[in-house]
PDB file of C-alpha atoms and ligand atoms in Angstrom:
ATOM      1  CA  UNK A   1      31.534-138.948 -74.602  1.00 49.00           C
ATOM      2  CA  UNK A   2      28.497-137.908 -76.945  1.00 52.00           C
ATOM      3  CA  UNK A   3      28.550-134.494 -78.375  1.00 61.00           C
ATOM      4  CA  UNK A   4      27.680-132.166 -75.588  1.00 51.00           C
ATOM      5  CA  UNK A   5      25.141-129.740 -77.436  1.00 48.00           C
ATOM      6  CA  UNK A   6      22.993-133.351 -77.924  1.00 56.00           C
ATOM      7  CA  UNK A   7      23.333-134.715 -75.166  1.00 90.00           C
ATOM      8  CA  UNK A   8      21.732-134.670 -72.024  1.00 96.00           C
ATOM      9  CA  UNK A   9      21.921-132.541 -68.282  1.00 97.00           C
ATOM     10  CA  UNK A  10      20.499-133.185 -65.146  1.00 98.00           C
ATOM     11  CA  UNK A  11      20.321-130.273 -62.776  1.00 98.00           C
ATOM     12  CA  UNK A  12      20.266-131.676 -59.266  1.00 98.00           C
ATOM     13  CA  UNK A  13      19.564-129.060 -55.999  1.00 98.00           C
ATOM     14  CA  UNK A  14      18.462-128.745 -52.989  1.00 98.00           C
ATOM     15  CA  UNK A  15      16.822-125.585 -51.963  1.00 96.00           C
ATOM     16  CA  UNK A  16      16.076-124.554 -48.570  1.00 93.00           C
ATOM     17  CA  UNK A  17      14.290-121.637 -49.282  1.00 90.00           C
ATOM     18  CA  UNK A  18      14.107-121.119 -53.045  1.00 94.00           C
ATOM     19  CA  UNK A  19      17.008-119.679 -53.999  1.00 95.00           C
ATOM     20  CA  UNK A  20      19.439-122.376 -55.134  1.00 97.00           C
ATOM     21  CA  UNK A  21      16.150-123.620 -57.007  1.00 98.00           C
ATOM     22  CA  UNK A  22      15.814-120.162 -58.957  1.00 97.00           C
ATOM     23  CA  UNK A  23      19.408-120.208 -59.764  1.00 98.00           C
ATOM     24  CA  UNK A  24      19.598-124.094 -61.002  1.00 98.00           C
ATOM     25  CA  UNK A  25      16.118-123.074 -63.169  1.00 98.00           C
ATOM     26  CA  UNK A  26      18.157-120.151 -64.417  1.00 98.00           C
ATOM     27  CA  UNK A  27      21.056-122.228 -65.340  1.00 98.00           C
ATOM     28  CA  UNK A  28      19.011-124.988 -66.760  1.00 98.00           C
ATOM     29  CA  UNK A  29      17.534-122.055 -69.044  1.00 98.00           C
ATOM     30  CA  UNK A  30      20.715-121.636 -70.355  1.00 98.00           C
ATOM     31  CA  UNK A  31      21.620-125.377 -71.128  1.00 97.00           C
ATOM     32  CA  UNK A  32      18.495-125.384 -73.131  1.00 97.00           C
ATOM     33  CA  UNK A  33      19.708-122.304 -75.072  1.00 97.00           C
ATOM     34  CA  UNK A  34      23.114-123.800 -75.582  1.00 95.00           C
ATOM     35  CA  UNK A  35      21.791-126.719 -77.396  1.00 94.00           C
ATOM     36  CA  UNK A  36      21.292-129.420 -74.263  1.00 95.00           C
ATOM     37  CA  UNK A  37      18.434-131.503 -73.335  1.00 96.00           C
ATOM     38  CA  UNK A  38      18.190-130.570 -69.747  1.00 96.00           C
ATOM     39  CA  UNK A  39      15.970-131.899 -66.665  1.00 98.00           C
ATOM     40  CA  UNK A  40      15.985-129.576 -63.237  1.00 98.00           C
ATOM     41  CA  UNK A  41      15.374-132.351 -60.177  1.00 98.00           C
ATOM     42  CA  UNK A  42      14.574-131.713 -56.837  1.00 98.00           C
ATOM     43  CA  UNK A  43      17.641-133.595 -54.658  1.00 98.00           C
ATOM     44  CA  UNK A  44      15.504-135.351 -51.953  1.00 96.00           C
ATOM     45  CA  UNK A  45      13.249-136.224 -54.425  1.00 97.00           C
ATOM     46  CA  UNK A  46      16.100-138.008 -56.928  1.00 98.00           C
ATOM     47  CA  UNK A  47      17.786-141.225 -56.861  1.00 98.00           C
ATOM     48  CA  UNK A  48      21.461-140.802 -57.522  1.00 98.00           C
ATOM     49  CA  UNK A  49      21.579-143.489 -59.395  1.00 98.00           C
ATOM     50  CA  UNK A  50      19.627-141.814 -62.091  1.00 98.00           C
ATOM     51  CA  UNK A  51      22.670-139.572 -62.923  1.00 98.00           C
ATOM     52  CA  UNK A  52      24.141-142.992 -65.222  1.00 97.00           C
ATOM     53  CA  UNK A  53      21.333-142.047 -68.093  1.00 97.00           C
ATOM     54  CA  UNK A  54      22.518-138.291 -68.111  1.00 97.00           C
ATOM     55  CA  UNK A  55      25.704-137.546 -69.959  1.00 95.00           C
ATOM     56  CA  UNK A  56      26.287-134.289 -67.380  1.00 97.00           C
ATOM     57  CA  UNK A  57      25.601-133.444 -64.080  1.00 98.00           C
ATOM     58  CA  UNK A  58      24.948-130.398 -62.587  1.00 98.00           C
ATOM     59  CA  UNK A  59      24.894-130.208 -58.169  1.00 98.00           C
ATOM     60  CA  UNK A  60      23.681-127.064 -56.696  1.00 98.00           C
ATOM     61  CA  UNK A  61      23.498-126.218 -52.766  1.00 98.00           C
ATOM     62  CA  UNK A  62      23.009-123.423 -50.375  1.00 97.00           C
ATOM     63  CA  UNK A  63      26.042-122.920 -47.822  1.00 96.00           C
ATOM     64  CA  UNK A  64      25.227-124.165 -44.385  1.00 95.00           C
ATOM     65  CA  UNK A  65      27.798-123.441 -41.477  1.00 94.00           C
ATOM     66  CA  UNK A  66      30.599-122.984 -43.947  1.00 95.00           C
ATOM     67  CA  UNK A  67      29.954-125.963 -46.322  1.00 97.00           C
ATOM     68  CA  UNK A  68      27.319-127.620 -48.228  1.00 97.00           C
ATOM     69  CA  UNK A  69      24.810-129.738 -46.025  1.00 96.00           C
ATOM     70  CA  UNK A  70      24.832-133.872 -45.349  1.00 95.00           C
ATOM     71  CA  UNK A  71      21.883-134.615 -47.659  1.00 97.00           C
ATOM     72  CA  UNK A  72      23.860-133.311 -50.897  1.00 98.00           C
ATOM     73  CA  UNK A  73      27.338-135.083 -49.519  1.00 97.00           C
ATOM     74  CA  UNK A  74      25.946-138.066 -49.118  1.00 97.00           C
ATOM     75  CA  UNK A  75      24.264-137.657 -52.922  1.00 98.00           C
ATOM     76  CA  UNK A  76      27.562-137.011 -54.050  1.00 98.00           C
ATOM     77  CA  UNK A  77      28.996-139.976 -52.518  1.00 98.00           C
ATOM     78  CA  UNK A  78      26.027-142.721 -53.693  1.00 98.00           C
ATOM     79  CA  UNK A  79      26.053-140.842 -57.714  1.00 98.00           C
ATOM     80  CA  UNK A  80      27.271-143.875 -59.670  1.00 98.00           C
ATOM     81  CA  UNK A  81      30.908-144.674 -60.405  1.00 98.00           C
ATOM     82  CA  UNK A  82      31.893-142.473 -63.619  1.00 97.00           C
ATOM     83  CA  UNK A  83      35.007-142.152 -65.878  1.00 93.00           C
ATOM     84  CA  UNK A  84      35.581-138.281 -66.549  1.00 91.00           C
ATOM     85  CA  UNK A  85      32.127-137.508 -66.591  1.00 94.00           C
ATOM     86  CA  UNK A  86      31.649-133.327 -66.704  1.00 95.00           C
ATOM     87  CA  UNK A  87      30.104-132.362 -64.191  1.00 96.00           C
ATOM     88  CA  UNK A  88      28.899-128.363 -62.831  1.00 97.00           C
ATOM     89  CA  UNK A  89      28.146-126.945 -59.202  1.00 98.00           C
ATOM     90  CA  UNK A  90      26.199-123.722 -58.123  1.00 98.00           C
ATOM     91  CA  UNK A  91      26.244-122.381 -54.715  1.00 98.00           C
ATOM     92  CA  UNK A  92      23.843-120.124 -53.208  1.00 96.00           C
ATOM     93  CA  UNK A  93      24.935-118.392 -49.915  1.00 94.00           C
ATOM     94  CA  UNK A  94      25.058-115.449 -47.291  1.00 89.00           C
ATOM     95  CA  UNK A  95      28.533-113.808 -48.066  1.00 89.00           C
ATOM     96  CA  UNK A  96      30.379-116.564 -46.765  1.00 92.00           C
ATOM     97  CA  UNK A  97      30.943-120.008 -48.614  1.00 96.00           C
ATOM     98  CA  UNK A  98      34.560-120.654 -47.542  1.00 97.00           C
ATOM     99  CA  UNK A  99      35.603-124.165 -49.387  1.00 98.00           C
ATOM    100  CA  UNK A 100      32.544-124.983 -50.130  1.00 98.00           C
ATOM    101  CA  UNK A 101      32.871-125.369 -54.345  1.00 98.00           C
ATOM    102  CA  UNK A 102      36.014-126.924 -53.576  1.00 98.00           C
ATOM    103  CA  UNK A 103      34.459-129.488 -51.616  1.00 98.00           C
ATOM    104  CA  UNK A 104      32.210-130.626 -53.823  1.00 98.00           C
ATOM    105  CA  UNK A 105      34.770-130.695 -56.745  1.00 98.00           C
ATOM    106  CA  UNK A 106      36.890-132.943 -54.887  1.00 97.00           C
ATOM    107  CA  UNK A 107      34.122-135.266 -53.557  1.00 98.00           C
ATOM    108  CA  UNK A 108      32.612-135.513 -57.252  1.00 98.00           C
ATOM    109  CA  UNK A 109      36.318-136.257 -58.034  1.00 97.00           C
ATOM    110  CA  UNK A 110      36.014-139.426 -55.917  1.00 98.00           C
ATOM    111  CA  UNK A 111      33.167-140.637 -58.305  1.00 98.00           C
ATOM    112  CA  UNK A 112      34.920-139.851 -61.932  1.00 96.00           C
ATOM    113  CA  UNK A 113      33.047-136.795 -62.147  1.00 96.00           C
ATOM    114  CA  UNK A 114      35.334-133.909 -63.803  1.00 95.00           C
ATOM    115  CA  UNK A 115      33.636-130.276 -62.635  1.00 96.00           C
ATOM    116  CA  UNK A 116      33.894-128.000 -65.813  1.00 95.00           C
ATOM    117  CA  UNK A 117      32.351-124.972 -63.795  1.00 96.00           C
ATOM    118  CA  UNK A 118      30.561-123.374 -61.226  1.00 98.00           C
ATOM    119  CA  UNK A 119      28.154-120.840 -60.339  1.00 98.00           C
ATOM    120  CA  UNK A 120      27.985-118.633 -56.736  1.00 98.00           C
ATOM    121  CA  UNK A 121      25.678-115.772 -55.711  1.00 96.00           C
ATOM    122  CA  UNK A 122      23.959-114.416 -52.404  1.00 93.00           C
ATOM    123  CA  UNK A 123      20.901-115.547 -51.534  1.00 92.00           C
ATOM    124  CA  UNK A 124      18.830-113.761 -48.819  1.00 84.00           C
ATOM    125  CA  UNK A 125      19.877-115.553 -45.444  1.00 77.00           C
ATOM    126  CA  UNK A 126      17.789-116.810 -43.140  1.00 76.00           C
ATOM    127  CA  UNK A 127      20.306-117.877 -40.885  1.00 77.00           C
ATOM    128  CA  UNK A 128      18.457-117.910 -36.928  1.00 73.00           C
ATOM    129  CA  UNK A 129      21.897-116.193 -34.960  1.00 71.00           C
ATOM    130  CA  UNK A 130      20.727-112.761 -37.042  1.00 60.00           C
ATOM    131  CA  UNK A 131      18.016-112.498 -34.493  1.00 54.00           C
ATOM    132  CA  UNK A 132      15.603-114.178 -36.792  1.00 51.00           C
ATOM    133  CA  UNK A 133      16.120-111.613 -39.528  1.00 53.00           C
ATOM    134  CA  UNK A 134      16.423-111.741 -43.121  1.00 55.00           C
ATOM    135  CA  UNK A 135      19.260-110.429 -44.384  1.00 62.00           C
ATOM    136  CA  UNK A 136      20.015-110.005 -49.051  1.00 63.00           C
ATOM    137  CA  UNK A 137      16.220-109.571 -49.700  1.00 72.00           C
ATOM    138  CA  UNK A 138      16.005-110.159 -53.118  1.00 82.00           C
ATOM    139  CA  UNK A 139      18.990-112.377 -54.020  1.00 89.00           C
ATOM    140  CA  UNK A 140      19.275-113.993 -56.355  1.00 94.00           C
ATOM    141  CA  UNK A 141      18.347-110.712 -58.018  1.00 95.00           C
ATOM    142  CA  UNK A 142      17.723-110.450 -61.963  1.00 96.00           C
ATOM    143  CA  UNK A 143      21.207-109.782 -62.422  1.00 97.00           C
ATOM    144  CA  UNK A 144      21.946-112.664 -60.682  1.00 97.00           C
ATOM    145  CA  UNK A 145      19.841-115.270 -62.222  1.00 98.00           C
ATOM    146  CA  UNK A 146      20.717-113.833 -65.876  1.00 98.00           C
ATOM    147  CA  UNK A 147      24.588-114.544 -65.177  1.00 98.00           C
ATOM    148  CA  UNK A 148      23.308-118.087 -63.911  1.00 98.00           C
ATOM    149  CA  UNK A 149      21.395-118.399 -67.191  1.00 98.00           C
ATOM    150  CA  UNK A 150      25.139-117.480 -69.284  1.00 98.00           C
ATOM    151  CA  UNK A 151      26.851-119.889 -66.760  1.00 98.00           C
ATOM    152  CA  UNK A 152      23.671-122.544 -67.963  1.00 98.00           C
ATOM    153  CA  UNK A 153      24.644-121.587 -71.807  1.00 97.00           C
ATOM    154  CA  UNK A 154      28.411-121.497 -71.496  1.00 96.00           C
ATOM    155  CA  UNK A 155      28.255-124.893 -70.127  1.00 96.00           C
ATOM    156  CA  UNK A 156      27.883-127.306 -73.689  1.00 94.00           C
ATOM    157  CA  UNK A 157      30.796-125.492 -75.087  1.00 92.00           C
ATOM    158  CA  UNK A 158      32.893-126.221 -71.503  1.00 92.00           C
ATOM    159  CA  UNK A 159      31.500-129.759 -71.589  1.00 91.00           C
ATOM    160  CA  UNK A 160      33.547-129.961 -75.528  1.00 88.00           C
ATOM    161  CA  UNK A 161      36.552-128.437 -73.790  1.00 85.00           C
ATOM    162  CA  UNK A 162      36.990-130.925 -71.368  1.00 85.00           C
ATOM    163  CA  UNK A 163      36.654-133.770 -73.873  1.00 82.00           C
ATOM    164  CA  UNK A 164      38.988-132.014 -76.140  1.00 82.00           C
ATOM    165  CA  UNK A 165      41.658-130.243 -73.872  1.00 78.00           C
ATOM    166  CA  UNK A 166      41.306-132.289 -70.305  1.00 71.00           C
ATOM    167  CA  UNK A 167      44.136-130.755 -69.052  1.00 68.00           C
ATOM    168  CA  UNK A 168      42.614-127.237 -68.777  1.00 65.00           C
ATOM    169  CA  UNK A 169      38.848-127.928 -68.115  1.00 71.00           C
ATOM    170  CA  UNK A 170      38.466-128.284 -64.706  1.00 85.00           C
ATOM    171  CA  UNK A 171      38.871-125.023 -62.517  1.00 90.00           C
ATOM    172  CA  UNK A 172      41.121-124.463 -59.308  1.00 92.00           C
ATOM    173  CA  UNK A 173      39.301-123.343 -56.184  1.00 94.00           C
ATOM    174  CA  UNK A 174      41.504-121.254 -53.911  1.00 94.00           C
ATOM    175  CA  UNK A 175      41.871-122.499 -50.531  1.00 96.00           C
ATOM    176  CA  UNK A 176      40.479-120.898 -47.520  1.00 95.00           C
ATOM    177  CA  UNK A 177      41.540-121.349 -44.151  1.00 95.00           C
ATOM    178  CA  UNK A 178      42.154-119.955 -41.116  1.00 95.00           C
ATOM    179  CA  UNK A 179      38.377-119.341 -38.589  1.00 94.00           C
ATOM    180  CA  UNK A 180      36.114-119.984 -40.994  1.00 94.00           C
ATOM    181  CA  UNK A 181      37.634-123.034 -42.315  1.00 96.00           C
ATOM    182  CA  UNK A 182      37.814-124.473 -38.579  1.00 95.00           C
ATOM    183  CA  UNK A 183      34.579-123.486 -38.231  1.00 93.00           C
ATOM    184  CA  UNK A 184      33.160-125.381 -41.476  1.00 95.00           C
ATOM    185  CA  UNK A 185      34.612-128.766 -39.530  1.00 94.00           C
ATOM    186  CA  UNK A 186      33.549-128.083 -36.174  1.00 92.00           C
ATOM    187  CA  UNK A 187      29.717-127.110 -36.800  1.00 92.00           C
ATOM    188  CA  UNK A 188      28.675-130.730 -37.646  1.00 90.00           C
ATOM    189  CA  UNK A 189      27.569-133.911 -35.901  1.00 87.00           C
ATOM    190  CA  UNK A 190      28.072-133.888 -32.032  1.00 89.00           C
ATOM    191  CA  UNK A 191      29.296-130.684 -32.224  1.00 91.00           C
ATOM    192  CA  UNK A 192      26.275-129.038 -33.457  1.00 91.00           C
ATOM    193  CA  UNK A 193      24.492-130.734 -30.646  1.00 90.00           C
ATOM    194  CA  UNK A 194      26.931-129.652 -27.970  1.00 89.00           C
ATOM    195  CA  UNK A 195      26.870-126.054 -29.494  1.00 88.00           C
ATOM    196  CA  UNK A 196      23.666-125.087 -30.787  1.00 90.00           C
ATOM    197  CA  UNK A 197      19.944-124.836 -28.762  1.00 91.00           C
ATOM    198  CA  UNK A 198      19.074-128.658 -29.284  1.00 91.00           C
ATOM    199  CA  UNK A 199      15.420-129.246 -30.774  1.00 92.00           C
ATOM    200  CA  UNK A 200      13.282-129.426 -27.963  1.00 93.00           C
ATOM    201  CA  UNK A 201       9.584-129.837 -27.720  1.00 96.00           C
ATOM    202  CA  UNK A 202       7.069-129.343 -25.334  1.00 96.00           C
ATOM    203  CA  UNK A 203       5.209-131.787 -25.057  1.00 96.00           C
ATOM    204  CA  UNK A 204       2.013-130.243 -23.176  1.00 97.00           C
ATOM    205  CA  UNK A 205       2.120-127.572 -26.127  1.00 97.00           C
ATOM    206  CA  UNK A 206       2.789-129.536 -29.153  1.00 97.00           C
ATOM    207  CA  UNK A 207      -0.090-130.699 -30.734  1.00 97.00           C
ATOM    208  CA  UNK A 208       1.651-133.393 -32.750  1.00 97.00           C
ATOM    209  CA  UNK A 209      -0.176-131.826 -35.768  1.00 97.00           C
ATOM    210  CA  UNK A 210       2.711-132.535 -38.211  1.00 97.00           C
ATOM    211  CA  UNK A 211       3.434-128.966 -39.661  1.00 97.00           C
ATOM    212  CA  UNK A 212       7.178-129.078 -38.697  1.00 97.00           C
ATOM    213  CA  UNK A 213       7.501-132.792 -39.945  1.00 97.00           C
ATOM    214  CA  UNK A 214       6.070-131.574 -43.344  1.00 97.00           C
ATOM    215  CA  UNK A 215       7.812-128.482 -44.350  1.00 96.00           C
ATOM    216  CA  UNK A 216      11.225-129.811 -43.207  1.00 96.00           C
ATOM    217  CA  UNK A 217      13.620-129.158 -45.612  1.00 95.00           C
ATOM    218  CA  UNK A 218      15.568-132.280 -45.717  1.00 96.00           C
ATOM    219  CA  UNK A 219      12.325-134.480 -44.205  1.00 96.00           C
ATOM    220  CA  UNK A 220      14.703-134.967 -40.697  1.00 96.00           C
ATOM    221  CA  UNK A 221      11.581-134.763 -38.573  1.00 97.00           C
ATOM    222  CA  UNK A 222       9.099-137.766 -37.668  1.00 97.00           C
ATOM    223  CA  UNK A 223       6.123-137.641 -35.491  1.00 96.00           C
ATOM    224  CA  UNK A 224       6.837-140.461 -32.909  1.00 92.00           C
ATOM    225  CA  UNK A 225       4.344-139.644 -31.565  1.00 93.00           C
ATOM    226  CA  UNK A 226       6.180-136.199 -30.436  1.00 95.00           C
ATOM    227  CA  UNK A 227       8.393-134.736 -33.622  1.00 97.00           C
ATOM    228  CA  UNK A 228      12.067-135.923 -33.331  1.00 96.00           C
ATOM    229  CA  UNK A 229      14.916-135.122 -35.279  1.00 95.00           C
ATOM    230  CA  UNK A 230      17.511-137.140 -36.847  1.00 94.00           C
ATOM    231  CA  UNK A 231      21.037-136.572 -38.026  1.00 93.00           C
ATOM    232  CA  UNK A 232      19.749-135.004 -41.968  1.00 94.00           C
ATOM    233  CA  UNK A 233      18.943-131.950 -39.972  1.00 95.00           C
ATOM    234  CA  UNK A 234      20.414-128.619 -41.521  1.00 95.00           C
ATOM    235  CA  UNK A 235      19.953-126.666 -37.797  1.00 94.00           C
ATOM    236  CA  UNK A 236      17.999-124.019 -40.012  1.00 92.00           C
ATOM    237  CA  UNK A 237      15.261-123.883 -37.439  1.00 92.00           C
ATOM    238  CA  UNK A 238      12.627-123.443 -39.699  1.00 92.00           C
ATOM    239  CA  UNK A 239      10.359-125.851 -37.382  1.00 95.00           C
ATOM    240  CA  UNK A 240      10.583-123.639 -34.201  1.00 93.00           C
ATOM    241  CA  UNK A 241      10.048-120.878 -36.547  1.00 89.00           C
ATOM    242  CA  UNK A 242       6.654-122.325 -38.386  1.00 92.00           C
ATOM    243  CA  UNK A 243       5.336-124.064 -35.225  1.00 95.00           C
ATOM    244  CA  UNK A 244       1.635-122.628 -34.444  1.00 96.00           C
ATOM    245  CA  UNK A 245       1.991-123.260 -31.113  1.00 97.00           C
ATOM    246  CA  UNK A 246       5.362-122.378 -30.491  1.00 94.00           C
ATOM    247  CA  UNK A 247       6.188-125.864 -29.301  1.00 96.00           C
ATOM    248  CA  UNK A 248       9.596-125.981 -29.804  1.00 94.00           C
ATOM    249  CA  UNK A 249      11.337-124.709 -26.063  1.00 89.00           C
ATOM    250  CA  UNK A 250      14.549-124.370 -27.754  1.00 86.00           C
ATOM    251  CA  UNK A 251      17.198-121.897 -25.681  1.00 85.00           C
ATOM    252  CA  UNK A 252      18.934-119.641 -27.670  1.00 85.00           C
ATOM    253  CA  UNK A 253      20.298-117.404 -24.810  1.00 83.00           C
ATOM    254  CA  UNK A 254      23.452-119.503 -23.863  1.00 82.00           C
ATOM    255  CA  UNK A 255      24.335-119.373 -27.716  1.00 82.00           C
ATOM    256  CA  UNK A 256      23.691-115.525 -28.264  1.00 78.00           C
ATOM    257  CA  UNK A 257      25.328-114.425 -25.067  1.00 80.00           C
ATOM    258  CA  UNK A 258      28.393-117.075 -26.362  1.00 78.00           C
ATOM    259  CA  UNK A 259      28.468-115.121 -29.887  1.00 74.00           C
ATOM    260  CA  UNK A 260      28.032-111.695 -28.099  1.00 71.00           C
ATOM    261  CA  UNK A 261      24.630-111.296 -30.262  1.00 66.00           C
ATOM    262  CA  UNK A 262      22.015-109.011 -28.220  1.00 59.00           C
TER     263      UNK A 262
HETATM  264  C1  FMN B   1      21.071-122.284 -40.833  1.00 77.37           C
HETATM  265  C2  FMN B   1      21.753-121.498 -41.904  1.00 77.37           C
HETATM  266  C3  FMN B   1      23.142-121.528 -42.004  1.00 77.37           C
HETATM  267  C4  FMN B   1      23.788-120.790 -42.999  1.00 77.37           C
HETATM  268  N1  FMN B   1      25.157-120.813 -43.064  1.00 77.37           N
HETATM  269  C5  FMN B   1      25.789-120.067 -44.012  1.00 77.37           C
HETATM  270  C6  FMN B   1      27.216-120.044 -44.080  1.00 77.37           C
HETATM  271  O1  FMN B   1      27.904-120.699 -43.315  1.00 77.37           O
HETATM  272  N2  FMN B   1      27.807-119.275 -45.037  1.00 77.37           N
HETATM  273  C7  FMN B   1      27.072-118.524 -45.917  1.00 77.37           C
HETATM  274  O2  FMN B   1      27.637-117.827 -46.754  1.00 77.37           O
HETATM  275  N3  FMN B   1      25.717-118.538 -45.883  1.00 77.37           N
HETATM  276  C8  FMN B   1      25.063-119.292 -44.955  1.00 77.37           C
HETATM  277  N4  FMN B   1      23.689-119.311 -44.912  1.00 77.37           N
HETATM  278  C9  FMN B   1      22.924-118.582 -45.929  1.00 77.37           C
HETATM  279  C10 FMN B   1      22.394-119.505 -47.040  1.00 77.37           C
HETATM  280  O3  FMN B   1      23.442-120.197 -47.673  1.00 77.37           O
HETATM  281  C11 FMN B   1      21.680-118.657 -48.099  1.00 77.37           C
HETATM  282  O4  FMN B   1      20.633-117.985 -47.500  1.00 77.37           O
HETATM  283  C12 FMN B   1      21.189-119.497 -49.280  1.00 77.37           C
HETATM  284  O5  FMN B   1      21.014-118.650 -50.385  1.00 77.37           O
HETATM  285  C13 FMN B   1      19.861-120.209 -49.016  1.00 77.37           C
HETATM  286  O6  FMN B   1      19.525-120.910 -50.192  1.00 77.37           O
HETATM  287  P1  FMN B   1      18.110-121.630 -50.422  1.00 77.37           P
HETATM  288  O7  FMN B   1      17.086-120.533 -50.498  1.00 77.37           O
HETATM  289  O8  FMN B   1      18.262-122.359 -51.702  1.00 77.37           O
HETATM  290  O9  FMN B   1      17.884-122.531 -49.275  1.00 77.37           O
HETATM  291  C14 FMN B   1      23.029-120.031 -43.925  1.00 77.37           C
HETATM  292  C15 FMN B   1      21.627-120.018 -43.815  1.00 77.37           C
HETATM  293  C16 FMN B   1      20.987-120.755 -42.817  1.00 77.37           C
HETATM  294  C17 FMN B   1      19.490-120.726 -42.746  1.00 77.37           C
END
């Protein structure tokens, strides 16, 4: 491996709704100061494959339903084949990210990717159950973007460590089980469908304008010609939420009453 504080970092996220972006700009802030060249991508906007030229690789995520979402698993799993690579994560979540650094550690694993660190704060959370409130206005806070920005500059030096003393350069995640855990495999796939108010549109309201298709986080809706919505879907429900006409007949009773939400 090339010396670390010359070499080069890409900083991979995905960002729902800003604040894993914040924190990997933060962190890539700190690379810079460290001594790294250092380019911040947008995830759905990257080709894994691109990850060969860079000599690290840093993955950041929000926490969806107890783990990190398709879109940056299935990044993980097309990055190209490494040997020991280092490799960071950062997390951005509500209070709640049960396994999901560990996950991520062990996927990147898979591809020879080594994880040297990672980074976790709050972000504010916009999940839909909390009666369409915000909750953690203003996380990442200043406090927590400057500790991003000494997890950024630590990084080069953590990078040498893992060339120099393997065998103590990767940390150890504890595991989390019990509810939560359970819940991080059953909210996915089929299950999501079976659980959660299914994306439904009406189609005497919508006016196939394309504002949901466009401002879809992962870009899981098409117009054809009424929006549908395919399996990269995070269930965030911003589309019902930005729809002008309030197409979207989605029933959230059955859930609410179910999770004893008023
Ligand atoms: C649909 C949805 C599901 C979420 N699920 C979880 C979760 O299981 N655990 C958790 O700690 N936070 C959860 N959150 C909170 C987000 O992880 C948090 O708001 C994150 O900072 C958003 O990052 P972003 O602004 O980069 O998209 C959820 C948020 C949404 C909208």
């Amino acid at each position: 491996m090339s010396d670390p504080t010359t070499s080069k970092a890409l900083v991979v996220h995905f960002s729902q709704t800003g604040a894993t972006r914040r924190v990997a700009e933060a962190a890539a802030a700190g690379l810079r100061a460290g001594g790294m060249q250092c380019t911040v991508a947008e995830l759905l906007k990257t080709d894994p494959a691109e990850a060969a030229a860079y000599d690290v690789v840093g993955i950041g995520t929000p926490v969806f339903y107890y783990k990190e979402p398709p879109i940056v698993r299935r990044f993980i799993g097309r990055l190209p084949a490494a040997d020991k690579k280092p490799a960071f994560t950062f997390i951005t979540h509500g209070g709640n990210p049960v396994n999901t650094l560990r996950r991520m550690q062990k996927r990147l694993a898979r591809r020879g990717y080594t994880v040297v660190n990672s980074f976790a704060c709050n972000g504010f959370d916009s999940f839909p159950m909390y009666l369409k409130s915000f909750r953690e206005w203003g996380r990442p806070s200043e406090d927590d973007l400057a500790a991003a920005r000494d997890f950024g500059e630590r990084l080069p030096g953590e990078c040498r460590w893992l060339r120099d003393e393997p065998r103590f350069a990767t940390p150890r995640y504890p595991f989390v089980g019990g509810k939560y855990f359970l819940l991080s495999h059953v909210l996915q796939g089929g299950m999501m469908k079976r659980t959660f108010p299914n994306h439904v549109v009406d189609p005497d309201v919508c006016t196939r304008c394309g504002l949901c298709a466009r401002n879809c986080p992962t870009g899981a809706i098409r117009l054809d010609p009424l929006p549908t919505v395919n399996d990269d879907c995070i269930w965030c429900y911003l589309c019902e939420r930005i729809c002008p006409v309030q197409a979207y007949a989605n029933e959230w009773a059955p859930l609410r009453k179910k999770m004893k939400v008023q």
